[in-house]
Short mmCIF file of C-alpha atoms in Angstrom, two decimals:
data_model
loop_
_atom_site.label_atom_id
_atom_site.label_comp_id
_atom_site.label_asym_id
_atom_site.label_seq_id
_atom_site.Cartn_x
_atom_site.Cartn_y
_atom_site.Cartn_z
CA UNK O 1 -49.83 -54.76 99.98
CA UNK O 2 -46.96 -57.06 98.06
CA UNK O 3 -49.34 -57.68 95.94
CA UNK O 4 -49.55 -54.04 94.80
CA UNK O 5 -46.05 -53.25 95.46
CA UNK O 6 -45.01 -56.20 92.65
CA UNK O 7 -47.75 -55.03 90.10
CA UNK O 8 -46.86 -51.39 90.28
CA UNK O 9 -42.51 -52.22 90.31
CA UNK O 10 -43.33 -53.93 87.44
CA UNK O 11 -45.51 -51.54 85.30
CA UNK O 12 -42.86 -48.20 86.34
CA UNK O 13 -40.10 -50.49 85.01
CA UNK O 14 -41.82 -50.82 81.13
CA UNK O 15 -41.94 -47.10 81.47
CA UNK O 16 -40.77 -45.74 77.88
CA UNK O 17 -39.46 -42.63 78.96
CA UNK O 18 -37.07 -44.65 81.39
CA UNK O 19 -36.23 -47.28 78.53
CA UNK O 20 -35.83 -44.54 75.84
CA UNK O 21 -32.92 -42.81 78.84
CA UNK O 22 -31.65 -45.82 79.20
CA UNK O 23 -30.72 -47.14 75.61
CA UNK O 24 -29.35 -43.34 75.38
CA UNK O 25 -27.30 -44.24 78.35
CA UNK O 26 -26.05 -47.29 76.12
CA UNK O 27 -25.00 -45.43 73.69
CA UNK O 28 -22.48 -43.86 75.65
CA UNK O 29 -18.72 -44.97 75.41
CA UNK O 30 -18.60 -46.16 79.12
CA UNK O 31 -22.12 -47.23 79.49
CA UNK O 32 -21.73 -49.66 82.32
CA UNK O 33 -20.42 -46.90 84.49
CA UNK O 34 -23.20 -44.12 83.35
CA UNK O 35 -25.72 -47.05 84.00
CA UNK O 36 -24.55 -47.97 87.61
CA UNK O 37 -24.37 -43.98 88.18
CA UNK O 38 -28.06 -43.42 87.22
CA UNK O 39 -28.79 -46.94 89.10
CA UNK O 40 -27.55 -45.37 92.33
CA UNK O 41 -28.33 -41.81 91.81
CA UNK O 42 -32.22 -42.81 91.40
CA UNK O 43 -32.04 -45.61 93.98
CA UNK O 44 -30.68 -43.48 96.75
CA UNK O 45 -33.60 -40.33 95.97
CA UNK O 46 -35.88 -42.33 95.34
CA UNK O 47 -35.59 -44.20 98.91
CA UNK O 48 -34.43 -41.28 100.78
CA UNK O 49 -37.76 -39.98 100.12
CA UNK O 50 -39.87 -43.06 100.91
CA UNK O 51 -38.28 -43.37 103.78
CA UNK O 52 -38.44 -40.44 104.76
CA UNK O 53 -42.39 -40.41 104.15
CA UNK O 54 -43.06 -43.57 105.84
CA UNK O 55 -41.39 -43.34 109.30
CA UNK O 56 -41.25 -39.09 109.44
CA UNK O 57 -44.09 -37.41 108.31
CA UNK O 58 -46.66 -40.54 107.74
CA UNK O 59 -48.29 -39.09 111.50
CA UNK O 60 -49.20 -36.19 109.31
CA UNK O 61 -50.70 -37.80 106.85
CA UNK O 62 -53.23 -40.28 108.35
CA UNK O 63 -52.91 -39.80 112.40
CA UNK O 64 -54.05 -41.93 114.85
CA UNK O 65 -56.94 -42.64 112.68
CA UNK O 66 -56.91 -46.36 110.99
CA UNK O 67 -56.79 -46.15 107.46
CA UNK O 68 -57.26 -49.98 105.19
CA UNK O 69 -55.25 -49.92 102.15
CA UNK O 70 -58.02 -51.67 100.65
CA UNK O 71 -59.92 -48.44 99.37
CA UNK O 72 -56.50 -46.99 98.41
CA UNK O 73 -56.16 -49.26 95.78
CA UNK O 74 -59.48 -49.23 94.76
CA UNK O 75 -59.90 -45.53 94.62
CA UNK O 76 -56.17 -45.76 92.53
CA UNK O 77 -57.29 -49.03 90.07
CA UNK O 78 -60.42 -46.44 89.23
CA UNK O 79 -58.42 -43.52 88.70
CA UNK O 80 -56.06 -45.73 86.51
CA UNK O 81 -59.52 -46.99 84.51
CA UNK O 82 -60.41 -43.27 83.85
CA UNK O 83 -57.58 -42.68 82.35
CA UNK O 84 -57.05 -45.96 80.26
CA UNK O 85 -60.93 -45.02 78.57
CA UNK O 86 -59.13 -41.60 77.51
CA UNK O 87 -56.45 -43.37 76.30
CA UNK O 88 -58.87 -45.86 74.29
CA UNK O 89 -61.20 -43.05 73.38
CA UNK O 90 -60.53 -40.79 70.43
CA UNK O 91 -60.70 -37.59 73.01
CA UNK O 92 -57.77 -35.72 70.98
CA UNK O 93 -54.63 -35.36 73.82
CA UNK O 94 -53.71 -32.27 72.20
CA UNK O 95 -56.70 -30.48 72.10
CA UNK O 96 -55.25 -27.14 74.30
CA UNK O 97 -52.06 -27.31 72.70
CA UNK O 98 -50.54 -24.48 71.32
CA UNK O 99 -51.87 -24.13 67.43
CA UNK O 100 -49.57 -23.36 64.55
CA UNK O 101 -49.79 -19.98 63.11
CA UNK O 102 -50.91 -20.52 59.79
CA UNK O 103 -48.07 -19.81 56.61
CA UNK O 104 -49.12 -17.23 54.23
CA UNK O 105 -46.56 -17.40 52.44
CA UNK O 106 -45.18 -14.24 50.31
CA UNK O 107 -42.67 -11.16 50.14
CA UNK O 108 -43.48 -10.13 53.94
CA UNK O 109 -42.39 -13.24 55.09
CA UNK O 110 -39.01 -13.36 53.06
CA UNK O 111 -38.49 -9.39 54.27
CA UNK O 112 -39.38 -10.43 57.84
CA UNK O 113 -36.84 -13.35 57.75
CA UNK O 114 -34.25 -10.75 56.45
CA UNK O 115 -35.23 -8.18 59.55
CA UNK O 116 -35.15 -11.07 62.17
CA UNK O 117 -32.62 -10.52 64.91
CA UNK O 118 -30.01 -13.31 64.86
CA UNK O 119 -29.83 -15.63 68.28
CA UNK O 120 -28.68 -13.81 71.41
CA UNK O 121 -25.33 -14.99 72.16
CA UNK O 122 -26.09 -15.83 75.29
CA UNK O 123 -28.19 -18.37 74.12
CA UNK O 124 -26.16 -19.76 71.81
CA UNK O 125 -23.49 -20.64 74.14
CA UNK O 126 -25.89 -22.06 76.66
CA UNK O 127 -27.37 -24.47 73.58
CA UNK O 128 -23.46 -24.76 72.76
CA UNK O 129 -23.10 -26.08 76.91
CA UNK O 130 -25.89 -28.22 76.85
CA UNK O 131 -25.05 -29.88 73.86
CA UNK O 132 -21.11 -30.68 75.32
CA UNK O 133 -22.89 -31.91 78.55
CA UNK O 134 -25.27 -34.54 76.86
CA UNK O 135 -22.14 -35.92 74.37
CA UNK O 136 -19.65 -35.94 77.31
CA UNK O 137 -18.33 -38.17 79.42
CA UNK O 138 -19.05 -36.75 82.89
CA UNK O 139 -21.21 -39.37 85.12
CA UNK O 140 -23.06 -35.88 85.88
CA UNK O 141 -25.23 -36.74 83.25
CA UNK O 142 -26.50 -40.22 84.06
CA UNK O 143 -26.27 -38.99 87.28
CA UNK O 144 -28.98 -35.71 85.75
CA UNK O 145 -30.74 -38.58 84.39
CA UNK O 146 -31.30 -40.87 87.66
CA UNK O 147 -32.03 -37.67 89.51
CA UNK O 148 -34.80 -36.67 86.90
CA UNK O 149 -36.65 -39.84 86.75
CA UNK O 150 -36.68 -40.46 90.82
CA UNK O 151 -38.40 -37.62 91.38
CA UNK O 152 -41.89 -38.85 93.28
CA UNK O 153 -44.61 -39.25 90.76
CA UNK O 154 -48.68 -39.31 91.96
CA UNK O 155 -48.20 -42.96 91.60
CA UNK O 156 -45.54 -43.72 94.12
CA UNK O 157 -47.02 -41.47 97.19
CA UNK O 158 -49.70 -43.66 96.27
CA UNK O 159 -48.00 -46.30 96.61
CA UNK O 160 -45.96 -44.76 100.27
CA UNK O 161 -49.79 -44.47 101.04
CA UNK O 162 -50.89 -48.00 100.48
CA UNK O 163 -47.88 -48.97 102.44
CA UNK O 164 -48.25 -46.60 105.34
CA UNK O 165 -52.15 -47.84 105.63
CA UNK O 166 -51.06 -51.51 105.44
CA UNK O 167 -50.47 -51.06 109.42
CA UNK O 168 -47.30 -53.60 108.08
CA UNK O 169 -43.89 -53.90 110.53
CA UNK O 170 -41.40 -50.60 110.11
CA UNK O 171 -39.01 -53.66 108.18
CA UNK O 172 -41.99 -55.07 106.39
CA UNK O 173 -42.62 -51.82 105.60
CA UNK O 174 -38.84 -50.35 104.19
CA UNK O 175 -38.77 -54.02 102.82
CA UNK O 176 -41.93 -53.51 100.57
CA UNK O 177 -40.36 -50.03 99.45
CA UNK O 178 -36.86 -51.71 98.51
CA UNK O 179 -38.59 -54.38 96.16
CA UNK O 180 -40.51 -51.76 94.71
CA UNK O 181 -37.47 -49.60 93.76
CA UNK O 182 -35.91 -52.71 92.84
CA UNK O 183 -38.51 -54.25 90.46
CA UNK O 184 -38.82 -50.20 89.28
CA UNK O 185 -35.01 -50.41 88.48
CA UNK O 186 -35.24 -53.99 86.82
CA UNK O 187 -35.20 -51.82 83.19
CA UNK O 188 -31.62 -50.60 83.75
CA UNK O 189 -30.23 -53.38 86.16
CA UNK O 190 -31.24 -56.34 83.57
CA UNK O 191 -29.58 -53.92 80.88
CA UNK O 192 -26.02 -53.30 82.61
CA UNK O 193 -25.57 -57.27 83.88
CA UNK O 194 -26.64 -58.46 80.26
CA UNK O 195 -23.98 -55.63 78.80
CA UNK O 196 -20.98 -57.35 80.77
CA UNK O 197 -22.11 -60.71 78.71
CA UNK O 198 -23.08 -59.35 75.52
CA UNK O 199 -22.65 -55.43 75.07
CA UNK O 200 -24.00 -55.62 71.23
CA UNK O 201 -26.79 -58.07 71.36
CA UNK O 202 -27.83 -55.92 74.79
CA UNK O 203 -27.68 -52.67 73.01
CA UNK O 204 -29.85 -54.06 69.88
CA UNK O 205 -32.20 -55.45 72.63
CA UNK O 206 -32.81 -52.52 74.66
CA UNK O 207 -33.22 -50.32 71.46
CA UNK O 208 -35.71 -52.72 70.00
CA UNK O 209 -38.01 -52.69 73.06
CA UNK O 210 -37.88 -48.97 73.35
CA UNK O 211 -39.32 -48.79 69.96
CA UNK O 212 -41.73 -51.26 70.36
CA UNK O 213 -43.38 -49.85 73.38
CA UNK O 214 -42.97 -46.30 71.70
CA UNK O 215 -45.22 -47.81 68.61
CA UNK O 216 -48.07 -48.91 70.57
CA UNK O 217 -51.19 -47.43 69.87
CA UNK O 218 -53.22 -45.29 72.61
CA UNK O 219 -56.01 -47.71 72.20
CA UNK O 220 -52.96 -50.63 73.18
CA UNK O 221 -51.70 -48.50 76.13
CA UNK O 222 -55.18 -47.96 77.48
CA UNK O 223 -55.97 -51.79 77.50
CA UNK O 224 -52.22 -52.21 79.89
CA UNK O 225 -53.29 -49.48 82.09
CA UNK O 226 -57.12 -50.45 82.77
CA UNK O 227 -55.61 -54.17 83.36
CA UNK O 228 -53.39 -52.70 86.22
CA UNK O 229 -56.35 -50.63 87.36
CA UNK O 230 -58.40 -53.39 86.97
CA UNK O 231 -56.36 -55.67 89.17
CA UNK O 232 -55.50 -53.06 92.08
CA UNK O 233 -59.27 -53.13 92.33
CA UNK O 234 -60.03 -56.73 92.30
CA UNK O 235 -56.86 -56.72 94.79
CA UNK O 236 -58.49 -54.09 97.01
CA UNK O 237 -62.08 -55.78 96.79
CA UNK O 238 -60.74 -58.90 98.00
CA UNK O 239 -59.18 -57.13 101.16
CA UNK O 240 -62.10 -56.04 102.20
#
């Protein structure tokens, strides 16, 4: 179980989307206090779930009936395998996306531009609020932020699953769920204690990594996920 509770911490914590919010939240002219906002906001969802899960509604779940974590992980490592061979593949991710309607060009277009209806006004003030939230100061947006990203994924019922089947201690257990939020939160804690020392180099730092994780290949991210999925398996294997 700690095992798998280290591996996946880690792995949520290189998460670009979270990196890419968080050198946003760096950007910011108070960033230490939007970073311990979005630190607490996430950390305190986040466990009031799992905790939730694991000593409320876990009967419901798996019953008096013994459950090994063992073929948890494995069935999880294979599901992460599928999906790293899509990612290596050259299956086309945006296959049912909406397609462009093609540009004919000509006078129909110019009179339709003429004959379009301006924006509703409605909706320009609401583009006009949204824009004042994201470049104000209010700790309602990192807090927006830590809320968005706590929300439980597949990954970490799967995890609340592993845990529950682990059969572990009710501490053991709210212990393994702490490190995981902990090692999950590593990208912004590291971040906000290395600001207090050194707010430019951390800024450069964080901005730098963001972009180098955003310019890896799919071929690059489907080799990191099918080495986590290969791991949970060998980890579940060897339980057995």
């Amino acid at each position: 179980m700690w095992t798998t509770v280290v591996l996946l911490g880690l792995t949520v914590s290189i998460e670009p989307t979270r990196l890419g919010l968080i050198a946003l939240l760096l950007t910011r002219p108070r960033p230490i206090r939007h970073l311990i906002v979005f630190q607490i906001t996430g950390l305190t969802i986040s466990l009031s779930v799992g905790l939730t899960v694991l000593f409320v509604f876990h009967h419901s779940f798996f019953g008096k009936s013994h459950v090994s974590p063992a073929p948890l992980q494995i069935a999880f490592g294979v599901v992460l395998l599928l999906l790293a061979a899509v990612l290596a593949s050259n299956i086309p991710l945006n296959r049912f996306s909406r397609q462009a309607v093609p540009h004919t060009g000509g006078v129909d277009d110019a009179a339709a531009a003429d004959v379009s209806p301006p924006p509703t006004t409605r909706r320009t003030q609401a583009l006009h609020r949204v824009r004042r939230f994201v470049r104000g100061e209010s700790s309602a947006l990192s807090a927006s932020i830590g809320a968005a990203t706590a929300m439980p994924s597949i990954d970490y019922f799967v995890l609340l699953a592993i845990i529950i089947a682990s059969k572990a201690r009710a501490l053991e257990q709210a212990l393994a769920l702490l490190t995981f939020l902990l090692l999950a939160g590593a990208g912004a804690s590291i971040p906000l204690l290395s600001f207090i020392v050194a707010p430019a180099k951390t800024r450069i730092w964080v901005n730098g990594l963001s972009s180098w994780i955003r310019r890896r290949t799919r071929r690059q991210a489907g080799l990191f996920v099918g080495v986590v999925g290969a791991l949970l398996i060998a980890i579940g294997a060897f339980s057995l």
